JSON list of C-alpha atoms and ligand atoms in Angstrom, two decimals:
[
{"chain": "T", "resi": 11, "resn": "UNK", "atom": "CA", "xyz": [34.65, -45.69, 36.29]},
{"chain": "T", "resi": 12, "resn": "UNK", "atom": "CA", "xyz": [32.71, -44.38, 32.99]},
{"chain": "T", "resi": 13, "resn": "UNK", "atom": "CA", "xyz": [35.81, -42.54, 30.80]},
{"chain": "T", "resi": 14, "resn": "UNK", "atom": "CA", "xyz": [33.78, -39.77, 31.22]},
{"chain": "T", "resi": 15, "resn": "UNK", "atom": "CA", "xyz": [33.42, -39.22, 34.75]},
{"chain": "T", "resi": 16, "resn": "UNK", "atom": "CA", "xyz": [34.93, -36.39, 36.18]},
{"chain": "T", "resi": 17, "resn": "UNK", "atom": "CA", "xyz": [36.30, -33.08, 35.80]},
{"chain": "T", "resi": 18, "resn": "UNK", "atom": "CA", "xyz": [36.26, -31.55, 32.19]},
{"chain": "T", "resi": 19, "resn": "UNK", "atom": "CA", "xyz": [40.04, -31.27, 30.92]},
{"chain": "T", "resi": 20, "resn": "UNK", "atom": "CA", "xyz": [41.65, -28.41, 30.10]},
{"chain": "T", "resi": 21, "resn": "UNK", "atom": "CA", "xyz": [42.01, -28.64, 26.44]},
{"chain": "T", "resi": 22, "resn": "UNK", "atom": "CA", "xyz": [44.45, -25.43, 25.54]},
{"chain": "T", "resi": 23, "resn": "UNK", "atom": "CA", "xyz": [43.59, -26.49, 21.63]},
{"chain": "T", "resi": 24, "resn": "UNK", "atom": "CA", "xyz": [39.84, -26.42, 21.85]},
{"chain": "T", "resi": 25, "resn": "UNK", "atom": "CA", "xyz": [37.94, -23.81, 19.71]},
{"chain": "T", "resi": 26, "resn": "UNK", "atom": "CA", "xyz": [35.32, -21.37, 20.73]},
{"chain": "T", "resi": 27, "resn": "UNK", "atom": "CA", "xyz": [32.70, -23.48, 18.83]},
{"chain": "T", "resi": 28, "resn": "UNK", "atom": "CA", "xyz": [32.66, -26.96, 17.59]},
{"chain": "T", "resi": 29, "resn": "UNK", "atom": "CA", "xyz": [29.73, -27.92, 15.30]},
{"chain": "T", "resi": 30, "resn": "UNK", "atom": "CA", "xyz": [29.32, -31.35, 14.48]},
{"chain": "T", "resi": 31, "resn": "UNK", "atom": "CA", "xyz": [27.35, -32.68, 11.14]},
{"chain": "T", "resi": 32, "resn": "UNK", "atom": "CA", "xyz": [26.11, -35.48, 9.86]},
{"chain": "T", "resi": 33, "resn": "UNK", "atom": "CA", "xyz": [23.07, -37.62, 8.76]},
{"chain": "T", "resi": 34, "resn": "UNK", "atom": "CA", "xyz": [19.99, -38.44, 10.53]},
{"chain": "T", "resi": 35, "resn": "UNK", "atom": "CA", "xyz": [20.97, -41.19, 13.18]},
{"chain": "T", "resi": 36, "resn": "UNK", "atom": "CA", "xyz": [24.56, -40.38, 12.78]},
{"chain": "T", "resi": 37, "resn": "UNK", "atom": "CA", "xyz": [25.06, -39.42, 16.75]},
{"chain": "T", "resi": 38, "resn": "UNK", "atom": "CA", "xyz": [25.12, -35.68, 16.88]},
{"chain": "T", "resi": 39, "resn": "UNK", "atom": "CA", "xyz": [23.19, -35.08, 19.34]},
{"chain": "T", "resi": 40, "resn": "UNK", "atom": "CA", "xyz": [24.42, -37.80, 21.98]},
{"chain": "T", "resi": 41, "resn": "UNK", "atom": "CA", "xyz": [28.03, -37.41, 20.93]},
{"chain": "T", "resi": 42, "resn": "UNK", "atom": "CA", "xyz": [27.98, -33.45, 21.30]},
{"chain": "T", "resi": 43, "resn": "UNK", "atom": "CA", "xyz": [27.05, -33.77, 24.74]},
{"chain": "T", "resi": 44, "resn": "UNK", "atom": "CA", "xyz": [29.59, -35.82, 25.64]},
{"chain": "T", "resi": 45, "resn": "UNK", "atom": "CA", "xyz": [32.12, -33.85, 23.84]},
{"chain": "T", "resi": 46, "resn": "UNK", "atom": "CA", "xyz": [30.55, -30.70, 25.51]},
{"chain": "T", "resi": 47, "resn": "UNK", "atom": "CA", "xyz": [31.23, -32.32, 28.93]},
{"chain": "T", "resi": 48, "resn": "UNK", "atom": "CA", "xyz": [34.50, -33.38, 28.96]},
{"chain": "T", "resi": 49, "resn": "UNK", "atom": "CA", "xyz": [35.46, -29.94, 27.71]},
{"chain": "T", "resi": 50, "resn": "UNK", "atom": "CA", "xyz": [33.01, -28.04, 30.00]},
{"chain": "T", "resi": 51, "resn": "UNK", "atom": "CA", "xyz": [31.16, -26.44, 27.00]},
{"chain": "T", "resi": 52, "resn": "UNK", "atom": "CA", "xyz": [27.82, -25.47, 26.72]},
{"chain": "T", "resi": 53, "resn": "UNK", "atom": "CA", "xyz": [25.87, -27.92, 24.71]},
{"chain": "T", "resi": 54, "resn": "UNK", "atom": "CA", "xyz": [22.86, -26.98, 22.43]},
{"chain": "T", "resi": 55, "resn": "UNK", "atom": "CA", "xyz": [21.34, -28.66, 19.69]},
{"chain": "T", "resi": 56, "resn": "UNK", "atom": "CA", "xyz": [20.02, -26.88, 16.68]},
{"chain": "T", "resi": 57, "resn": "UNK", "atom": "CA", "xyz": [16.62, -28.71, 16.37]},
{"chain": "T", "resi": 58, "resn": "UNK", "atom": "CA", "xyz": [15.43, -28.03, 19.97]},
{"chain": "T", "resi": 59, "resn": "UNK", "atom": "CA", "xyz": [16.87, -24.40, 19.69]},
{"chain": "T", "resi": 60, "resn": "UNK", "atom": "CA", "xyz": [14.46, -24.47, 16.53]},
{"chain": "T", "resi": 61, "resn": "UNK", "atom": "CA", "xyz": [11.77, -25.63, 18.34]},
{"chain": "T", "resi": 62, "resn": "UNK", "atom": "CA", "xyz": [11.50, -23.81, 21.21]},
{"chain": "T", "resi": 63, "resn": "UNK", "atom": "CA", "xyz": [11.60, -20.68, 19.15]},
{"chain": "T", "resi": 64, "resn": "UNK", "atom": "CA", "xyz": [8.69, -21.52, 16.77]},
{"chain": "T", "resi": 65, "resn": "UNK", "atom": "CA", "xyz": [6.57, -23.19, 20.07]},
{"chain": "T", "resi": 66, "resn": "UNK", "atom": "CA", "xyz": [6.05, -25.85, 18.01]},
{"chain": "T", "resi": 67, "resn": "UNK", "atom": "CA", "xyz": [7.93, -29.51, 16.72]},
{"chain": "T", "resi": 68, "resn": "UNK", "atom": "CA", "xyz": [9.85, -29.95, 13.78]},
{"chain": "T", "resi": 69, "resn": "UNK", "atom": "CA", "xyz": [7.43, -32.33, 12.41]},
{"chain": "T", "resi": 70, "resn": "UNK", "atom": "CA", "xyz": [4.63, -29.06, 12.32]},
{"chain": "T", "resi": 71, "resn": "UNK", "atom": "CA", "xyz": [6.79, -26.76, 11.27]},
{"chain": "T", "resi": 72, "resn": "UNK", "atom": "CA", "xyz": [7.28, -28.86, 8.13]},
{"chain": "T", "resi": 73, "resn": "UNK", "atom": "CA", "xyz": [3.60, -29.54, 8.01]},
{"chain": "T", "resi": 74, "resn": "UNK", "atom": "CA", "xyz": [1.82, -26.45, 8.24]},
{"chain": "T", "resi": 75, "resn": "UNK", "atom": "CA", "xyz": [5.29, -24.05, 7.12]},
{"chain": "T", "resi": 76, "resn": "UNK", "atom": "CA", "xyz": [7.02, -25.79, 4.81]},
{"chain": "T", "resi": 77, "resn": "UNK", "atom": "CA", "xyz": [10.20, -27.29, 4.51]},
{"chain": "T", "resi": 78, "resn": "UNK", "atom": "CA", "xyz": [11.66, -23.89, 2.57]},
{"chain": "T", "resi": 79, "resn": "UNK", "atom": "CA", "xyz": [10.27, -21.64, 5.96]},
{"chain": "T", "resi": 80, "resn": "UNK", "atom": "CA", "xyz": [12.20, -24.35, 8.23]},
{"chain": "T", "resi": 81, "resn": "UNK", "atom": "CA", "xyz": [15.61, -24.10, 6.12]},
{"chain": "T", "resi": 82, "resn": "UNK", "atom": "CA", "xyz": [15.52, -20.44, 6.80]},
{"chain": "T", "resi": 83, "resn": "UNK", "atom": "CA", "xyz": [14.64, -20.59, 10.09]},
{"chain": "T", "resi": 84, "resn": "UNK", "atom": "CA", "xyz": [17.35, -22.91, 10.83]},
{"chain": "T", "resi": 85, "resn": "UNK", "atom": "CA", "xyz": [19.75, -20.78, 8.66]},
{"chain": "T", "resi": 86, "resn": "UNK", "atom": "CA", "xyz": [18.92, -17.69, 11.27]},
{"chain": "T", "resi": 87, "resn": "UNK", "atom": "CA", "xyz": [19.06, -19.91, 14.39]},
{"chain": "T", "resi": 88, "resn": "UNK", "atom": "CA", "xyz": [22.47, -21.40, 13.32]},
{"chain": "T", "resi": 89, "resn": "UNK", "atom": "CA", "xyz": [23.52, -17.29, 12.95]},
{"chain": "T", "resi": 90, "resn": "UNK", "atom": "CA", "xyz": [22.45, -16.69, 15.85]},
{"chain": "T", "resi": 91, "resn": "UNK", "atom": "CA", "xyz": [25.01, -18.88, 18.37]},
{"chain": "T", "resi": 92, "resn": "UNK", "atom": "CA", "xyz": [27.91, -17.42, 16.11]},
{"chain": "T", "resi": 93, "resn": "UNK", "atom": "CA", "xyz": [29.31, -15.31, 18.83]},
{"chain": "T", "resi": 94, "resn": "UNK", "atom": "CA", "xyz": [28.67, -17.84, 21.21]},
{"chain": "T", "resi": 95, "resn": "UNK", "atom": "CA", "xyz": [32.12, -19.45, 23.05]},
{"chain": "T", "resi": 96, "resn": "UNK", "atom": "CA", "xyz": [33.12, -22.40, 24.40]},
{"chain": "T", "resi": 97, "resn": "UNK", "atom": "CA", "xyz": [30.11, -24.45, 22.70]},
{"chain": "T", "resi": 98, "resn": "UNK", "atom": "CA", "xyz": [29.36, -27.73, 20.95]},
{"chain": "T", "resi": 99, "resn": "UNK", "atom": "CA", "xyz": [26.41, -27.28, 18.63]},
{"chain": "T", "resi": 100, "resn": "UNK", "atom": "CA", "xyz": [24.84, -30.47, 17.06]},
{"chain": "T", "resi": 101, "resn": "UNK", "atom": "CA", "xyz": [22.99, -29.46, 13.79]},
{"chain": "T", "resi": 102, "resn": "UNK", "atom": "CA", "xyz": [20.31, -30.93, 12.23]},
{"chain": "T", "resi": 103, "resn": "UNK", "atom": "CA", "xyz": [21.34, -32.99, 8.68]},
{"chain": "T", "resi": 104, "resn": "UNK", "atom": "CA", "xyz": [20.19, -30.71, 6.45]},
{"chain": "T", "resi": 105, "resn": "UNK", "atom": "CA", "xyz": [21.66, -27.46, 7.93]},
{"chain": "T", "resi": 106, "resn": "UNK", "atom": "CA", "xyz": [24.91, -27.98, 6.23]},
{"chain": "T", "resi": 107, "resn": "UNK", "atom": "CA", "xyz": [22.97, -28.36, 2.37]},
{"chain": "T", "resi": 108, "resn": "UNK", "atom": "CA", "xyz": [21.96, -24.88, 2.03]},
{"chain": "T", "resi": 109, "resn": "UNK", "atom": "CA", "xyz": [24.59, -22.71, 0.83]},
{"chain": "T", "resi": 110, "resn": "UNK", "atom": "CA", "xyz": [24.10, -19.75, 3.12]},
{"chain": "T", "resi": 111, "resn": "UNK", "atom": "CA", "xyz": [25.40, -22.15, 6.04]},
{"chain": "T", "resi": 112, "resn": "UNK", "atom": "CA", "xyz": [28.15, -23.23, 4.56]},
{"chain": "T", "resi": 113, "resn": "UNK", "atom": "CA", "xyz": [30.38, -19.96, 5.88]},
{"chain": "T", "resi": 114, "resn": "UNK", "atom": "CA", "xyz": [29.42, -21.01, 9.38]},
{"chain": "T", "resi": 115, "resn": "UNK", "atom": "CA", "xyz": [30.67, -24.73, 8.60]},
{"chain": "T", "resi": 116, "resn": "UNK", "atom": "CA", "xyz": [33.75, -23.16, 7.23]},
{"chain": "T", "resi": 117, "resn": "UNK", "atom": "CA", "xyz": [34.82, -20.25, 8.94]},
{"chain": "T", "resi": 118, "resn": "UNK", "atom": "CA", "xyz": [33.23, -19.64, 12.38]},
{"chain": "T", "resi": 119, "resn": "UNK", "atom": "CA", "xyz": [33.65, -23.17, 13.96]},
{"chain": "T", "resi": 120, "resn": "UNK", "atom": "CA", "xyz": [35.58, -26.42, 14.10]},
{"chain": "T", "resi": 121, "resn": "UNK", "atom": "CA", "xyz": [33.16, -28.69, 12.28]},
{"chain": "T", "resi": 122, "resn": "UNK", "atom": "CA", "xyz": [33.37, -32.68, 12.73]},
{"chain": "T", "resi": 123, "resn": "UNK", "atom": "CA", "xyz": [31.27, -34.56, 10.02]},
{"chain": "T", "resi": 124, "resn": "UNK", "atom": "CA", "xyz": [30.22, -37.97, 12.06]},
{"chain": "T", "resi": 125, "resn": "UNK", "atom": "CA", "xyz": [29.37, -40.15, 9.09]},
{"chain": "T", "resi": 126, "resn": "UNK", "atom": "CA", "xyz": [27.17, -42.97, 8.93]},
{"chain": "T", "resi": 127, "resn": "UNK", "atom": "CA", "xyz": [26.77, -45.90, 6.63]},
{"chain": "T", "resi": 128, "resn": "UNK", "atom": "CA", "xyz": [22.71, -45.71, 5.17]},
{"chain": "T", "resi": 129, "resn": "UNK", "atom": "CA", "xyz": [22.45, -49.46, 6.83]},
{"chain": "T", "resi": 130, "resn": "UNK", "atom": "CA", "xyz": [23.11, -48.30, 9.79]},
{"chain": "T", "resi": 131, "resn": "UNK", "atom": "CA", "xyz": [21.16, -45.31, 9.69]},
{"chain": "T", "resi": 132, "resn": "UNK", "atom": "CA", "xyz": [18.44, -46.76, 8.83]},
{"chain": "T", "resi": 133, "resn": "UNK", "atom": "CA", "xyz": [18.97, -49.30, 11.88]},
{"chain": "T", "resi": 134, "resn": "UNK", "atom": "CA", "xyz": [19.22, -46.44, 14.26]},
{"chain": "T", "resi": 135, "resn": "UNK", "atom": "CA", "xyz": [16.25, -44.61, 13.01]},
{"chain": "T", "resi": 136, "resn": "UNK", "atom": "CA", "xyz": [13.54, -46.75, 12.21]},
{"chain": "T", "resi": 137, "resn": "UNK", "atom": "CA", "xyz": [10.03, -44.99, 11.84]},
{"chain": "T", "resi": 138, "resn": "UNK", "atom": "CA", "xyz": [11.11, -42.67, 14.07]},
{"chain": "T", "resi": 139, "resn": "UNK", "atom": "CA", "xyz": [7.85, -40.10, 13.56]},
{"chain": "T", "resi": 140, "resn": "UNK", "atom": "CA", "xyz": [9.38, -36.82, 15.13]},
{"chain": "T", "resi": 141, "resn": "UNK", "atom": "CA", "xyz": [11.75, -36.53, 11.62]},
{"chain": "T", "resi": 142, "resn": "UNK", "atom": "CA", "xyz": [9.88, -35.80, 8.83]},
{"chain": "T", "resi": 143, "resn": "UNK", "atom": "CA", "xyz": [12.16, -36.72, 5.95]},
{"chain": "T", "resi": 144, "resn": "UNK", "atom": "CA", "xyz": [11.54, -40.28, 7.18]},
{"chain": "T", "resi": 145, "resn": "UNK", "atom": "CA", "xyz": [7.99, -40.33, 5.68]},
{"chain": "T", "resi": 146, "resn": "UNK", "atom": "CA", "xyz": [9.87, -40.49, 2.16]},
{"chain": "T", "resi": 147, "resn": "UNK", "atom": "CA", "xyz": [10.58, -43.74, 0.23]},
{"chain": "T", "resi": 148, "resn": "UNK", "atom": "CA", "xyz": [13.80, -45.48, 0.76]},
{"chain": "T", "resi": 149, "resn": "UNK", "atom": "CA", "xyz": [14.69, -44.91, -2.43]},
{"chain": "T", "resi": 150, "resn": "UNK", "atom": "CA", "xyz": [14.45, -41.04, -2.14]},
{"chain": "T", "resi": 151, "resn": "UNK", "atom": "CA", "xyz": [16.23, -41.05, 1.30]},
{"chain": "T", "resi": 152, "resn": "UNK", "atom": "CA", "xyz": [19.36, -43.21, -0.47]},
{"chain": "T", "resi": 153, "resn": "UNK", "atom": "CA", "xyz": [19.43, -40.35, -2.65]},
{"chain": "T", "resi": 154, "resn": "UNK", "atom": "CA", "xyz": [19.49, -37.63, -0.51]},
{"chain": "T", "resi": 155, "resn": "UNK", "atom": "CA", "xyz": [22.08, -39.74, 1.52]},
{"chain": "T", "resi": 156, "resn": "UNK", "atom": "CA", "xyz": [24.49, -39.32, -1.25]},
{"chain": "T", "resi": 157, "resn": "UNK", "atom": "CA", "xyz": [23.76, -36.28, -2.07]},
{"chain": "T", "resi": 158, "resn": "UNK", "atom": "CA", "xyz": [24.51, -35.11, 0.90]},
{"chain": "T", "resi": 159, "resn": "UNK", "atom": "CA", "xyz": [27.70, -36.57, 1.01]},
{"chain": "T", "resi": 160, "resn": "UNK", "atom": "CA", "xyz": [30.34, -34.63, -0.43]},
{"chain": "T", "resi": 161, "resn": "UNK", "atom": "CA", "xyz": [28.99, -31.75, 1.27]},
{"chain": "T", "resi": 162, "resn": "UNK", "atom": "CA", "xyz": [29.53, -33.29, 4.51]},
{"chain": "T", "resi": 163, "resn": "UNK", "atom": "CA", "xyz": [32.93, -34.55, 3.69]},
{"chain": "T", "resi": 164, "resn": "UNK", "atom": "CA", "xyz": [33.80, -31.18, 2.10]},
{"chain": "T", "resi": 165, "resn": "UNK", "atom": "CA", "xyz": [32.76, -29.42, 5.58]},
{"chain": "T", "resi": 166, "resn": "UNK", "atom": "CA", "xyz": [33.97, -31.20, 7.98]},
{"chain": "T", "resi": 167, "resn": "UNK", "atom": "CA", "xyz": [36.59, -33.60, 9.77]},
{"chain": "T", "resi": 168, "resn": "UNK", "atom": "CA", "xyz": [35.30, -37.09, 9.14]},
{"chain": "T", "resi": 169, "resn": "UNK", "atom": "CA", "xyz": [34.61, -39.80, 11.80]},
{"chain": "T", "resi": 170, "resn": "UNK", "atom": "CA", "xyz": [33.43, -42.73, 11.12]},
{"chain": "T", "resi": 171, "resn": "UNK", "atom": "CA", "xyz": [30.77, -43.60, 13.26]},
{"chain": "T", "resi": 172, "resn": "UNK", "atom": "CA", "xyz": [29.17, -47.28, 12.27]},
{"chain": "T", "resi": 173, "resn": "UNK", "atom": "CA", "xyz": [30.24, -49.47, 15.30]},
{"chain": "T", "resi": 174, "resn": "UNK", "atom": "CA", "xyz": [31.44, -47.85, 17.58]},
{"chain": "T", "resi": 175, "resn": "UNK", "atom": "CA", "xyz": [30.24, -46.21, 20.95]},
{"chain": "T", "resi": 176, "resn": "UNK", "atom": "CA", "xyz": [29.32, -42.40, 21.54]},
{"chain": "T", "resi": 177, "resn": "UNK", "atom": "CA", "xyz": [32.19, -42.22, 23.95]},
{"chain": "T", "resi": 178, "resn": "UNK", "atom": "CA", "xyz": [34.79, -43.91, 21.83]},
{"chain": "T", "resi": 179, "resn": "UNK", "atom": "CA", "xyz": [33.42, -41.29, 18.84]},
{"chain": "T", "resi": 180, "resn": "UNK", "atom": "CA", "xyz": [33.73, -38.11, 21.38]},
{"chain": "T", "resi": 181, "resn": "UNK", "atom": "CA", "xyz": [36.91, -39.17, 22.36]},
{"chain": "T", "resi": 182, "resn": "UNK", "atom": "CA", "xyz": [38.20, -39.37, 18.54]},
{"chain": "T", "resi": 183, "resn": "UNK", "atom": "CA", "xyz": [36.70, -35.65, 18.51]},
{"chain": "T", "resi": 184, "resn": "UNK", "atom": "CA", "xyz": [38.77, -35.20, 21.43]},
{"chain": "T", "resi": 185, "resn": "UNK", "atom": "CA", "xyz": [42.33, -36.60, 19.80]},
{"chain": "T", "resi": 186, "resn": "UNK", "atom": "CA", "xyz": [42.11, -34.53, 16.91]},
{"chain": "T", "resi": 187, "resn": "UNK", "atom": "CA", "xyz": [41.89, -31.15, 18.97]},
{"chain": "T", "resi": 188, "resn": "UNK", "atom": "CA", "xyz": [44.68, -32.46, 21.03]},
{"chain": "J", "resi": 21, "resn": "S3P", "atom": "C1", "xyz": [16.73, -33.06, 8.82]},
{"chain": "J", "resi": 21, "resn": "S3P", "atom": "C2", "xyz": [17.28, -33.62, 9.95]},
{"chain": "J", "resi": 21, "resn": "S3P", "atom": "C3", "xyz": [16.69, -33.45, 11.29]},
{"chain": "J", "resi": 21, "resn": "S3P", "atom": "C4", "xyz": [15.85, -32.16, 11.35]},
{"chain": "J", "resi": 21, "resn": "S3P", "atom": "C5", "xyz": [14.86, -32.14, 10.25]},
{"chain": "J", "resi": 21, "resn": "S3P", "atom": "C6", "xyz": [15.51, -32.21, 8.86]},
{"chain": "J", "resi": 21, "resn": "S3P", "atom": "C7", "xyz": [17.40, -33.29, 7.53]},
{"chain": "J", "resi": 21, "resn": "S3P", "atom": "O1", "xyz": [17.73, -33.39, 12.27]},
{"chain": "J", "resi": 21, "resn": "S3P", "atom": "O2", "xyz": [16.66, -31.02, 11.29]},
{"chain": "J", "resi": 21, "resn": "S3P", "atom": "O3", "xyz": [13.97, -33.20, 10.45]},
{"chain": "J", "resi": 21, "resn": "S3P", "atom": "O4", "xyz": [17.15, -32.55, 6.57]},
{"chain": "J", "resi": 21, "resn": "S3P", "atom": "O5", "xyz": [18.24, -34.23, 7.45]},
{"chain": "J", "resi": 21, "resn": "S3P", "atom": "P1", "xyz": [18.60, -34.68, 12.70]},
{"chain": "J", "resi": 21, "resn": "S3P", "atom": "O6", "xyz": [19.72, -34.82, 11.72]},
{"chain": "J", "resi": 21, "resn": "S3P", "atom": "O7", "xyz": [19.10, -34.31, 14.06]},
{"chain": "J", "resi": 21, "resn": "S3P", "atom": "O8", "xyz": [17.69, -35.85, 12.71]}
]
């Protein structure tokens, strides 16, 4: 039987809102969901939330916006689940850069930073065209990798992600709330 089947557990340690962070590729989304489920949290992701607002992709918005009028329209969408219980949000691997964010990170949820090695992100994301930071060179995206690093690790609970499956990842999620 998959370890996931079944009724959510009652989990007397979870927090109203668990956000996870992380690169791009690092899991978020697919891990959140599972984490969601066995908990019996809602699950939303900050992207889609983003998209379905704006009626268009994130790939446009960054096109015909700009990347500045998507930071702040993710800054308000993240604001806007804050009095939301009993939810897993997956963020998008920026969110977490800009400063504003930072309190949500911090102070109004239980934020797990799934890291991933820049081999294997690469690996998992290809040429993948709906992100648009992926048009850069790989030298750029190195740098914004570990750039982006401390801030991650300063935010959140780290688990390693690199080998290993979404439900053995969710479950480590799961352990430390226990
Ligand atoms: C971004 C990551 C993307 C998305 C946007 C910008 C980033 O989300 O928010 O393309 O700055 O790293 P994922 O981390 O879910 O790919």
């Amino acid at each position: 039987m998959p370890r996931f089947a079944g009724k959510p557990e009652t989990n007397s340690h979870a927090p109203h809102r668990i956000a996870l962070i992380g690169f791009m590729g690092s899991g978020k989304t697919t891990v959140g969901r599972l984490v969601a489920a066995r908990l019996g949290y809602r699950f939303l992701d900050l992207d889609v939330l983003i998209t379905e607002n704006a009626g268009k992709s994130i790939r446009e918005i960054f096109a015909e916006d700009g990347e500045e009028t998507f930071r702040r329209i993710e800054s308000d969408t993240l604001y806007s689940v804050r009095e939301m219980n009993r939810l897993v949000i997956a963020t998008g691997g920026g969110a977490p850069v800009r400063q504003e964010n930072q309190e949500f990170f911090e102070n109004l949820a239980t934020t797990f930073y799934l890291e991933v090695s820049f081999k294997e992100f690469l690996n998992r994301t290809g040429r993948d065209h709906a992100r648009p930071l992926l048009d850069h060179s790989k030298n750029d995206l190195v740098k914004l990798y570990k750039s982006r690093l401390p801030i991650y690790r300063g935010l959140g609970q780290r688990i390693i992600t690199d080998a290993r499956k979404p439900q053995d990842i969710a479950a480590a999620i799961l352990k430390k709330m226990s």
